[in-house]
GROMACS .gro file of C-alpha atoms in nm:
model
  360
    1UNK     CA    1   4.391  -9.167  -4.315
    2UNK     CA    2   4.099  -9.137  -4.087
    3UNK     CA    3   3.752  -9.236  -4.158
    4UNK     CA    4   3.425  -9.093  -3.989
    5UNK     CA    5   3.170  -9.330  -4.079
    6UNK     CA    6   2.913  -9.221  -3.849
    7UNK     CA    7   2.668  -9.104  -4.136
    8UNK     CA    8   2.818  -9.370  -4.351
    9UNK     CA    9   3.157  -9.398  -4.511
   10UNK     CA   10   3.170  -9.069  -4.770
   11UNK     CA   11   3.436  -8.968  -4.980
   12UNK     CA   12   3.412  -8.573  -4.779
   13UNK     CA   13   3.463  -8.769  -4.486
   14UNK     CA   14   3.832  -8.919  -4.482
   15UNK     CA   15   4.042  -8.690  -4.344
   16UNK     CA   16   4.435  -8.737  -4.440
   17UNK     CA   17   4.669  -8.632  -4.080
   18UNK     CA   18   5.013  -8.715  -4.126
   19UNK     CA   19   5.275  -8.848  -4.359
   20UNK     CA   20   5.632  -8.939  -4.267
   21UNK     CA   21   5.889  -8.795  -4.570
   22UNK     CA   22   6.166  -8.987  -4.414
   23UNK     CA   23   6.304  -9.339  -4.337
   24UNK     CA   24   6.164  -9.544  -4.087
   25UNK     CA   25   6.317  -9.691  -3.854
   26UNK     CA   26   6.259 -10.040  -3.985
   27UNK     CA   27   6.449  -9.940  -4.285
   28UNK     CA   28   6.760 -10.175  -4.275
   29UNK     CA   29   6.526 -10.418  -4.338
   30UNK     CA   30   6.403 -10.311  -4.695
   31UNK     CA   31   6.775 -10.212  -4.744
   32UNK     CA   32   6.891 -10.635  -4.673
   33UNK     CA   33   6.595 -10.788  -4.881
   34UNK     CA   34   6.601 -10.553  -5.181
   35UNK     CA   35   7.052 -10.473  -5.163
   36UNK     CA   36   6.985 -10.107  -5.219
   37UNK     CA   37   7.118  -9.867  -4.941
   38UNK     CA   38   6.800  -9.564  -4.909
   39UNK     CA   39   7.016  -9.354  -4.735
   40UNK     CA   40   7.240  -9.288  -5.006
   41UNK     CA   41   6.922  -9.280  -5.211
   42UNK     CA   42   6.799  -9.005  -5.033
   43UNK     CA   43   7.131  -8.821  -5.063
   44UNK     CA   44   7.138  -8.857  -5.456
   45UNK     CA   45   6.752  -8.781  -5.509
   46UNK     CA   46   6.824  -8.433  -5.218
   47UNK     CA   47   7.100  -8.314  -5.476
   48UNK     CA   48   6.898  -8.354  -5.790
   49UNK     CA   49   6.960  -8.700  -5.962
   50UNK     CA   50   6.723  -8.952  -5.998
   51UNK     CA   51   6.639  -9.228  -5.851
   52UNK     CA   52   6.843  -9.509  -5.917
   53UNK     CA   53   6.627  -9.777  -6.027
   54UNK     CA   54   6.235  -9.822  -6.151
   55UNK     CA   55   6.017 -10.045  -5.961
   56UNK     CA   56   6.039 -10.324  -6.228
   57UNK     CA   57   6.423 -10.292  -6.188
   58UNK     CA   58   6.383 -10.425  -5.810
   59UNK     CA   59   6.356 -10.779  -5.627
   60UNK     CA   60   6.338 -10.903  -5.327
   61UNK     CA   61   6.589 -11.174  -5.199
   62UNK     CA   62   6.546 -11.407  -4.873
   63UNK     CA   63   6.395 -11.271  -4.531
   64UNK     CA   64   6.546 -10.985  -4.315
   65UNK     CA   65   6.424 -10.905  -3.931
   66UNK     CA   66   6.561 -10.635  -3.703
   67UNK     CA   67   6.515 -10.572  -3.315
   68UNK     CA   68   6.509 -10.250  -3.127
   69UNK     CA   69   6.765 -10.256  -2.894
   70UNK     CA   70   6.605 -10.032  -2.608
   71UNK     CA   71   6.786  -9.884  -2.258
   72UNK     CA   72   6.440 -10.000  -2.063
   73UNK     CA   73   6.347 -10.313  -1.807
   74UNK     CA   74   6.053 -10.466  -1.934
   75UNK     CA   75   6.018 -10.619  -1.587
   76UNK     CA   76   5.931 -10.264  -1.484
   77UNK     CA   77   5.694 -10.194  -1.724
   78UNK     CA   78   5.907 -10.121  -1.965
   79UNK     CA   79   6.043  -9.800  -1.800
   80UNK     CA   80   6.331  -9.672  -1.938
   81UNK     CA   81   6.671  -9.699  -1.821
   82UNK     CA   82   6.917  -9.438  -1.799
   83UNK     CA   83   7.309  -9.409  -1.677
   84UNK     CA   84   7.629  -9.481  -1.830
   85UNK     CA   85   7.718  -9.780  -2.053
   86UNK     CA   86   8.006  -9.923  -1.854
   87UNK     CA   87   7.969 -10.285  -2.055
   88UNK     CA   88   7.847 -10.283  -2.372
   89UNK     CA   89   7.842 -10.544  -2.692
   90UNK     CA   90   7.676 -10.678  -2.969
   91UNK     CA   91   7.857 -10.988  -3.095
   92UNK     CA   92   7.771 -10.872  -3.464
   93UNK     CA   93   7.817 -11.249  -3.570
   94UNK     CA   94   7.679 -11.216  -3.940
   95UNK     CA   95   7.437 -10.980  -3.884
   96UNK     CA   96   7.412 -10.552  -3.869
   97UNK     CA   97   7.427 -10.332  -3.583
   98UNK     CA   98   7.337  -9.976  -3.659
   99UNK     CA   99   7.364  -9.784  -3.358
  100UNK     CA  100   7.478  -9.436  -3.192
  101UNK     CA  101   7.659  -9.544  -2.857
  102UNK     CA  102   7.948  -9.762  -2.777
  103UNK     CA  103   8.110  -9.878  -2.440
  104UNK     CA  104   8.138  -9.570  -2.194
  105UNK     CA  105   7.839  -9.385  -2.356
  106UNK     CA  106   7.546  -9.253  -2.154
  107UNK     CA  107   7.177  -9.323  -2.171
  108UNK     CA  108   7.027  -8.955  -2.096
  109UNK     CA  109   6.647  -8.931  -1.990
  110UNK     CA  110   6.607  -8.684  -2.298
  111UNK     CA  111   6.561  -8.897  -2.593
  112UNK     CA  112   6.409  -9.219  -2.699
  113UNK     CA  113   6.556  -9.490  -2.540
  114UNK     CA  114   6.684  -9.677  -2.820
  115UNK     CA  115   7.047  -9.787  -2.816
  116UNK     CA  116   7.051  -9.976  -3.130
  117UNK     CA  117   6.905 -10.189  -3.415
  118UNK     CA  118   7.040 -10.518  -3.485
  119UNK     CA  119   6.969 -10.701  -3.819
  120UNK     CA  120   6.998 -11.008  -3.970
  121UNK     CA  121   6.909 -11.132  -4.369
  122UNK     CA  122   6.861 -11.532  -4.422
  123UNK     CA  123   6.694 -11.728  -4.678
  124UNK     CA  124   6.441 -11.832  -4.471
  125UNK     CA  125   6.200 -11.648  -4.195
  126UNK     CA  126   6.293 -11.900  -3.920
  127UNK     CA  127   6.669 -11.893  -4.009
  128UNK     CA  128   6.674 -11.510  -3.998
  129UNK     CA  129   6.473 -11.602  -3.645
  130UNK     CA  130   6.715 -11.830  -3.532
  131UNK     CA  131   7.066 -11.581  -3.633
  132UNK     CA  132   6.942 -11.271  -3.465
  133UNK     CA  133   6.813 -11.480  -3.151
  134UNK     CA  134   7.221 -11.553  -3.215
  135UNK     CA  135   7.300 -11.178  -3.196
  136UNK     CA  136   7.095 -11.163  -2.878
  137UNK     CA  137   7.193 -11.403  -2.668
  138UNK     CA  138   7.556 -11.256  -2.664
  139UNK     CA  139   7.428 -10.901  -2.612
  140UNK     CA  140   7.553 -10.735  -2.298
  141UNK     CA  141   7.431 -10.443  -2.149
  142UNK     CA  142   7.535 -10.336  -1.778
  143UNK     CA  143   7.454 -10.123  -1.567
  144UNK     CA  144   7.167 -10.010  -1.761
  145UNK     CA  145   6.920 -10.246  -1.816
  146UNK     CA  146   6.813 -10.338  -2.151
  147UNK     CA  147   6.557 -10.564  -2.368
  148UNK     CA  148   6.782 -10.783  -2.499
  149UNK     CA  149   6.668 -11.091  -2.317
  150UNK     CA  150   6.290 -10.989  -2.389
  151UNK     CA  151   6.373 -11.029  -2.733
  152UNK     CA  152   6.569 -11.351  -2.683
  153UNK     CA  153   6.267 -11.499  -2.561
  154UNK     CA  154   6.010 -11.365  -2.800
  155UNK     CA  155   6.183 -11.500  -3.088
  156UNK     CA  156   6.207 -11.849  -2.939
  157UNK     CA  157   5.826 -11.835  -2.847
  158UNK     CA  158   5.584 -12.061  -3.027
  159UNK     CA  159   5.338 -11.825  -3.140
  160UNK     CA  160   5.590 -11.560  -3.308
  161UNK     CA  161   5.775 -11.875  -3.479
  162UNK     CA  162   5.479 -11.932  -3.703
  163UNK     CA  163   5.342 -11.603  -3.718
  164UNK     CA  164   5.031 -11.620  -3.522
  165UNK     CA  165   5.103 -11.210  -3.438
  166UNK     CA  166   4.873 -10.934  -3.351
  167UNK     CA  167   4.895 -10.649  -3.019
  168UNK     CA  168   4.772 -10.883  -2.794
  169UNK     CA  169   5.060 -11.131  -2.796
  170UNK     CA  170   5.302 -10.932  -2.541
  171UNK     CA  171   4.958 -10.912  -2.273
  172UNK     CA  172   4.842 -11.282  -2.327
  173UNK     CA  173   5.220 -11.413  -2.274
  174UNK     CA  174   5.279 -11.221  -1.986
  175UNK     CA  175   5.546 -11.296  -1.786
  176UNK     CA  176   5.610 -11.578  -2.021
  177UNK     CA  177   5.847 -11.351  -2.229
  178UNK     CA  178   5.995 -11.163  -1.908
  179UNK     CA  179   6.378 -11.326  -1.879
  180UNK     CA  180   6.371 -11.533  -1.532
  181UNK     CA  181   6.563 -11.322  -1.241
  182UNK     CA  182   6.850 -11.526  -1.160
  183UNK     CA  183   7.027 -11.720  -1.424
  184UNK     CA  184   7.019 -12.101  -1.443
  185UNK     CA  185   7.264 -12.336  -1.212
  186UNK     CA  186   7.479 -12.427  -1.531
  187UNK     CA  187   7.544 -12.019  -1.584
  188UNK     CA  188   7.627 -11.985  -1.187
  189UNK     CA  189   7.908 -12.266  -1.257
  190UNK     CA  190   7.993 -12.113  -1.537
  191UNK     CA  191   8.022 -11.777  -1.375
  192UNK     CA  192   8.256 -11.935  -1.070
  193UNK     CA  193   8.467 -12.075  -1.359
  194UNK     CA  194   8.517 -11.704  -1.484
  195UNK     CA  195   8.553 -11.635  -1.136
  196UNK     CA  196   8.861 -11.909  -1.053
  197UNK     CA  197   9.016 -11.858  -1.411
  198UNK     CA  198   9.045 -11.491  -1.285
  199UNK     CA  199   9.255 -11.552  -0.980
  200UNK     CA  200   9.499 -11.786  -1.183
  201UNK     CA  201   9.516 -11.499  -1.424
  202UNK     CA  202   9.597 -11.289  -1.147
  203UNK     CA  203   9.870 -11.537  -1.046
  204UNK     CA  204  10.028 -11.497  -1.398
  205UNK     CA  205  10.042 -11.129  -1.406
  206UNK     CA  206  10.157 -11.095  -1.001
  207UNK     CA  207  10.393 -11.383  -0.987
  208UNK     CA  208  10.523 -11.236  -0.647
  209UNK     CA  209  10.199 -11.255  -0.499
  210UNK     CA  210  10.092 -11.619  -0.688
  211UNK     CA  211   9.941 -11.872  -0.466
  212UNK     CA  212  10.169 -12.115  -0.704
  213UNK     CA  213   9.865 -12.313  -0.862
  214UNK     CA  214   9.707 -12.352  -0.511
  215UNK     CA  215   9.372 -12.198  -0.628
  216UNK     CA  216   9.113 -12.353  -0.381
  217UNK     CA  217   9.362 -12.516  -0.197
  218UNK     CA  218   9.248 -12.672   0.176
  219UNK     CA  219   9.407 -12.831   0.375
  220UNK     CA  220   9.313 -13.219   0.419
  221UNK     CA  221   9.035 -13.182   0.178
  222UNK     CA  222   8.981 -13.126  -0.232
  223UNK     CA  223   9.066 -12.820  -0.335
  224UNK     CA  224   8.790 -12.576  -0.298
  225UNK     CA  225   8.607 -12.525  -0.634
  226UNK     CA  226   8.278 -12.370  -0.511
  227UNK     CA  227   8.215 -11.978  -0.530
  228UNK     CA  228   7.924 -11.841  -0.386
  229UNK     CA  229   7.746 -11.522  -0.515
  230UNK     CA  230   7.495 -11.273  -0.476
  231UNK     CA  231   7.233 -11.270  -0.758
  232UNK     CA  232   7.043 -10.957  -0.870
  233UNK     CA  233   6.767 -10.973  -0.617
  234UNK     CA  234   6.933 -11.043  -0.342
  235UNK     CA  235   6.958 -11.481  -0.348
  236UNK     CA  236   7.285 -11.658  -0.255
  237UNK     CA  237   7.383 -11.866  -0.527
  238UNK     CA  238   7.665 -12.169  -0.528
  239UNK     CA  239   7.842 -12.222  -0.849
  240UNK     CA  240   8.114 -12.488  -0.920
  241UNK     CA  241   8.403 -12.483  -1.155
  242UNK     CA  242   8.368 -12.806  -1.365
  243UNK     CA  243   8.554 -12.922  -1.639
  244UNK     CA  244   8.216 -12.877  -1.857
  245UNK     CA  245   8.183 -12.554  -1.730
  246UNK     CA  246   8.507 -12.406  -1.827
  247UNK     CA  247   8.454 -12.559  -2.175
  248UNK     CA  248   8.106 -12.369  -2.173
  249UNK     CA  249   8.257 -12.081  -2.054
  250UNK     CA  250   8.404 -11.946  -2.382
  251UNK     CA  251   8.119 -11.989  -2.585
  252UNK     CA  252   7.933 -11.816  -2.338
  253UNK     CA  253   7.934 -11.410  -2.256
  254UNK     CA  254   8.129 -11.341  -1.937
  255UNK     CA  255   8.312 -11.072  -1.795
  256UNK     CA  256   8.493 -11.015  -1.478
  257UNK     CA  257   8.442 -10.637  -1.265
  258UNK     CA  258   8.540 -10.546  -0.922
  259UNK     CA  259   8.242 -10.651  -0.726
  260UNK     CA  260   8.193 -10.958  -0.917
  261UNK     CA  261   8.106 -11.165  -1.247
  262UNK     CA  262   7.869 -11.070  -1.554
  263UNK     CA  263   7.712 -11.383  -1.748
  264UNK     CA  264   7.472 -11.315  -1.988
  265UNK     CA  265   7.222 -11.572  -2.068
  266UNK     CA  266   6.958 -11.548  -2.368
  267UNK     CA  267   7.057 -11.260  -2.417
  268UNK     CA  268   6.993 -11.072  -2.022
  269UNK     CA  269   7.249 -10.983  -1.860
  270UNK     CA  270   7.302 -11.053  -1.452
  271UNK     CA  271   7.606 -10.972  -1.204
  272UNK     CA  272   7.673 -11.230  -0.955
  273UNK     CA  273   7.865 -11.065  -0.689
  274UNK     CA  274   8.089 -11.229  -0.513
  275UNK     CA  275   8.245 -10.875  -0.324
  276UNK     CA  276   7.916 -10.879  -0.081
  277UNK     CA  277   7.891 -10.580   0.166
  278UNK     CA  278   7.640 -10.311   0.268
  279UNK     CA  279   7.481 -10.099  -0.019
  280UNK     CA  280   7.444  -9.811   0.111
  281UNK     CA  281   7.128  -9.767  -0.029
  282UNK     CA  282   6.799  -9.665   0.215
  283UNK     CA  283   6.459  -9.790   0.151
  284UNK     CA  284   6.202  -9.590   0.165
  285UNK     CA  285   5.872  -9.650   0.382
  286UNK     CA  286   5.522  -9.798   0.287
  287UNK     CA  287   5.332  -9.478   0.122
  288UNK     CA  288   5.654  -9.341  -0.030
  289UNK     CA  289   5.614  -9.236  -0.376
  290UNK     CA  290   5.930  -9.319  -0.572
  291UNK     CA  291   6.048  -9.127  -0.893
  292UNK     CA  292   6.079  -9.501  -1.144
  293UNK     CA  293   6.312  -9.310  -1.383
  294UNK     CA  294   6.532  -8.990  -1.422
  295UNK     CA  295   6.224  -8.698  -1.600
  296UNK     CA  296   6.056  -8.414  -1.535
  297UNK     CA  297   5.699  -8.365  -1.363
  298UNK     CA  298   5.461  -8.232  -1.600
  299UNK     CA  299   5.145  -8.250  -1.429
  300UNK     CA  300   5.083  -8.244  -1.023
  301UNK     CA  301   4.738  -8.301  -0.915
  302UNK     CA  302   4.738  -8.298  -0.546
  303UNK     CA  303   4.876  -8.076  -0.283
  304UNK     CA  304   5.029  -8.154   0.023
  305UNK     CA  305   4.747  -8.269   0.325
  306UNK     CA  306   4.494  -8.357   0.056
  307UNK     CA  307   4.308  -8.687   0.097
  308UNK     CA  308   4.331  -8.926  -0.162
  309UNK     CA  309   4.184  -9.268  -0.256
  310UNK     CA  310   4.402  -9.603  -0.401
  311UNK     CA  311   4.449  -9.565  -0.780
  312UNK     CA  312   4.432  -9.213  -0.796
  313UNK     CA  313   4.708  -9.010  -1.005
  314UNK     CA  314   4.946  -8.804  -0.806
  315UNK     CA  315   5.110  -8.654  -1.023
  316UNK     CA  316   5.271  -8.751  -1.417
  317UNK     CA  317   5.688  -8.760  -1.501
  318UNK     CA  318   5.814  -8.742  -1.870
  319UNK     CA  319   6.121  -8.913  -1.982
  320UNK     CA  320   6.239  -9.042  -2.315
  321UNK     CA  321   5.935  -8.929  -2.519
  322UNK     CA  322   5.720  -9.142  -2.296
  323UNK     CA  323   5.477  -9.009  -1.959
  324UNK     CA  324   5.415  -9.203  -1.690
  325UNK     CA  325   5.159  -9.156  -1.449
  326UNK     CA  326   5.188  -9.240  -1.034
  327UNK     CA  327   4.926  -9.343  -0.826
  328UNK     CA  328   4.802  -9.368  -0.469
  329UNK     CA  329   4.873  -9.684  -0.367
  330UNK     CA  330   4.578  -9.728  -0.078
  331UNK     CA  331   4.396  -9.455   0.043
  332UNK     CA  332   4.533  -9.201   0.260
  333UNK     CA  333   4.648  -8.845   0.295
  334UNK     CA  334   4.967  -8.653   0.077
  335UNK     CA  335   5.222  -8.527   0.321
  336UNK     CA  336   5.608  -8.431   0.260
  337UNK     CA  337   5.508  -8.359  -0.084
  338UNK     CA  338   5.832  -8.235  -0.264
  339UNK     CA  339   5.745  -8.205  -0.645
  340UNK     CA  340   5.669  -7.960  -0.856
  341UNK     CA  341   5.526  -7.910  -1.188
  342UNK     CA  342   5.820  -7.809  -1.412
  343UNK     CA  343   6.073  -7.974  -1.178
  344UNK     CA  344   6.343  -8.219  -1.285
  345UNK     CA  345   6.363  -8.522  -1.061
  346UNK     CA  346   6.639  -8.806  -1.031
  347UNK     CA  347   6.560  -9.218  -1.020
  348UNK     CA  348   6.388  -9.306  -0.682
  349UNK     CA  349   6.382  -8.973  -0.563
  350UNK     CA  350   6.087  -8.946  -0.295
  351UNK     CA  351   5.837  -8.732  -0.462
  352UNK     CA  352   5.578  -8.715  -0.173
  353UNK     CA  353   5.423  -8.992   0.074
  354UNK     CA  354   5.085  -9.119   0.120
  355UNK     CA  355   5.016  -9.201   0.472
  356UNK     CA  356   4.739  -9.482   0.512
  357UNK     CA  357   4.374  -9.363   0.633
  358UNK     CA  358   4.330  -9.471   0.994
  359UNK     CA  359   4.042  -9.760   1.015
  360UNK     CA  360   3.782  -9.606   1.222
   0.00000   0.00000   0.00000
């Protein structure tokens, strides 16, 4: 309902907008606490019967919380993320996963980005805290990026542990709840274990090409137990094998690909490369407007030679139900503008440049 209470709060002036007639999405949630499945309520009620049980005839039973898994980087603002699910697991330890993808799926830039909804039902709130914080911090999602280790963290934080919630808490805890960009030492070790266990694996399965049990072997020295790795944004990390570290290693989320090793760590998932070699990516210059995610351009408010000041909106993409607006980012003038209203336009994409006012 909406009230307008600017001649004081009358009956004739609550207006009624919208109602949902259909589950939300928060559903599993009523369906763990209460042990009645809605869906198949639904279906019963749709094809005439009645409903199964009165209100006096239901209870409610221990404390149930779900997450949204989304295909978005919250470091980015939460843009969505789009591409193909070439890893992809929930560990589903003794909770629900209701979802519509699996390994090899793609994310498209034409629906919501929501890849799943994982639920858990304990007796208490802070055990039902603690086991999907569980489910989380063996969720892997790669290459798209994902929320899982978002969630991972805002479960664990104070504030949301005793329930002192309201729409601030994401903007007061800042970066606070953003998963660090590298993973810790202990995961880099634990990642060069993966890494070493891989080549004796390979020694089993090619024993004409085995190096006989001489993994790391040097001459005159200890054998060589250090692997060194690229992280995400661009760091060279050093991780050693240890005895500790292969025992952590299979309670802990790792997989091996070509160009390297994927650990995931409270729940966010990071390849360490250890196949380093040119990208083949190109940068694009100071001024360069950048398309942040796969959409279409909706609205485009400047032409190409206009002058425009820092801040000011360029143009608007839409993607996954959501618009996002780019900006100026000093003032300058628009050249080598190359959107268009109604256009489709890929991630990073140059959509026009903004070339800096000369200081008189």
């Amino acid at each position: 309902f909406i009230a307008d209470a600017s001649e004081g709060l009358r009956a004739d002036r609550i207006f009624f907008m919208e109602m949902n007639t259909r589950l939300q999405v928060e559903h599993p949630v009523t369906e763990e606490i209460t042990g009645v499945d809605l869906v198949e309520w639904q279906l019963r009620v749709a094809s005439g019967e009645a409903i199964p049980l009165k209100q006096d005839e239901l209870s409610i039973n221990g404390w149930a919380i779900e997450a949204r898994l989304y295909a978005e980087d919250p470091a980015a603002g939460f843009l969505p993320s789009t591409g193909l699910l070439e890893d992809f697991f929930i560990p589903a330890i003794s909770g629900r996963v209701d979802t519509g993808v699996e390994e090899g799926s793609e994310v498209s830039p034409f629906y919501d980005p929501m890849i799943a909804k994982i639920i858990v039902h304990r007796e208490t709130r802070l055990a039902a805290i603690s086991a999907l914080a569980d489910e989380l911090n063996g969720t892997l999602v790669y290459p798209v990026r994902s929320n899982a280790g978002f969630l991972w963290r805002c479960l664990n934080d104070e504030d949301f542990e005793k329930g002192n919630l309201d729409t601030g808490l994401i903007a007061r805890k800042d970066e606070a709840l953003l998963p660090p960009r590298n993973p810790s030492g202990f995961a880099v070790d634990i990642a060069a274990s993966s890494a070493i266990l891989d080549y004796e694996r390979y020694d089993e399965f090619f024993p004409e090409h085995a190096s006989r049990g001489l993994t790391g072997f040097r001459l005159n020295a200890a054998p060589q137990s250090e692997v060194t790795f690229k992280s995400p944004d661009g760091e060279t990390l050093a991780g050693t094998a240890s005895d500790a570290a292969r025992n952590s290693q299979f309670d802990t989320l790792t997989r091996s690909r070509l160009e390297g090793e994927l650990i995931v760590e409270n729940g966010q998932t990071y390849l360490l490369k250890t196949r380093i070699g040119s990208e083949g990516a190109a940068s694009a210059a100071d001024g360069a407007i950048l398309a942040p995610m796969p959409g279409k351009v909706i609205a485009l408010d400047v032409a190409d030679g206009d002058h425009v000041a820092a801040g000011q909106r360029l143009m608007v993409l839409e993607a996954m139900k959501m618009e996002h607006a780019l900006t100026a980012p000093f003032d300058g003038t628009v050249t080598e503008l190359a959107a268009s209203v109604g256009g489709q336009v890929q991630v990073e994409a140059v959509l026009c440049v903004v070339e800096p006012a000369k200081e008189a």
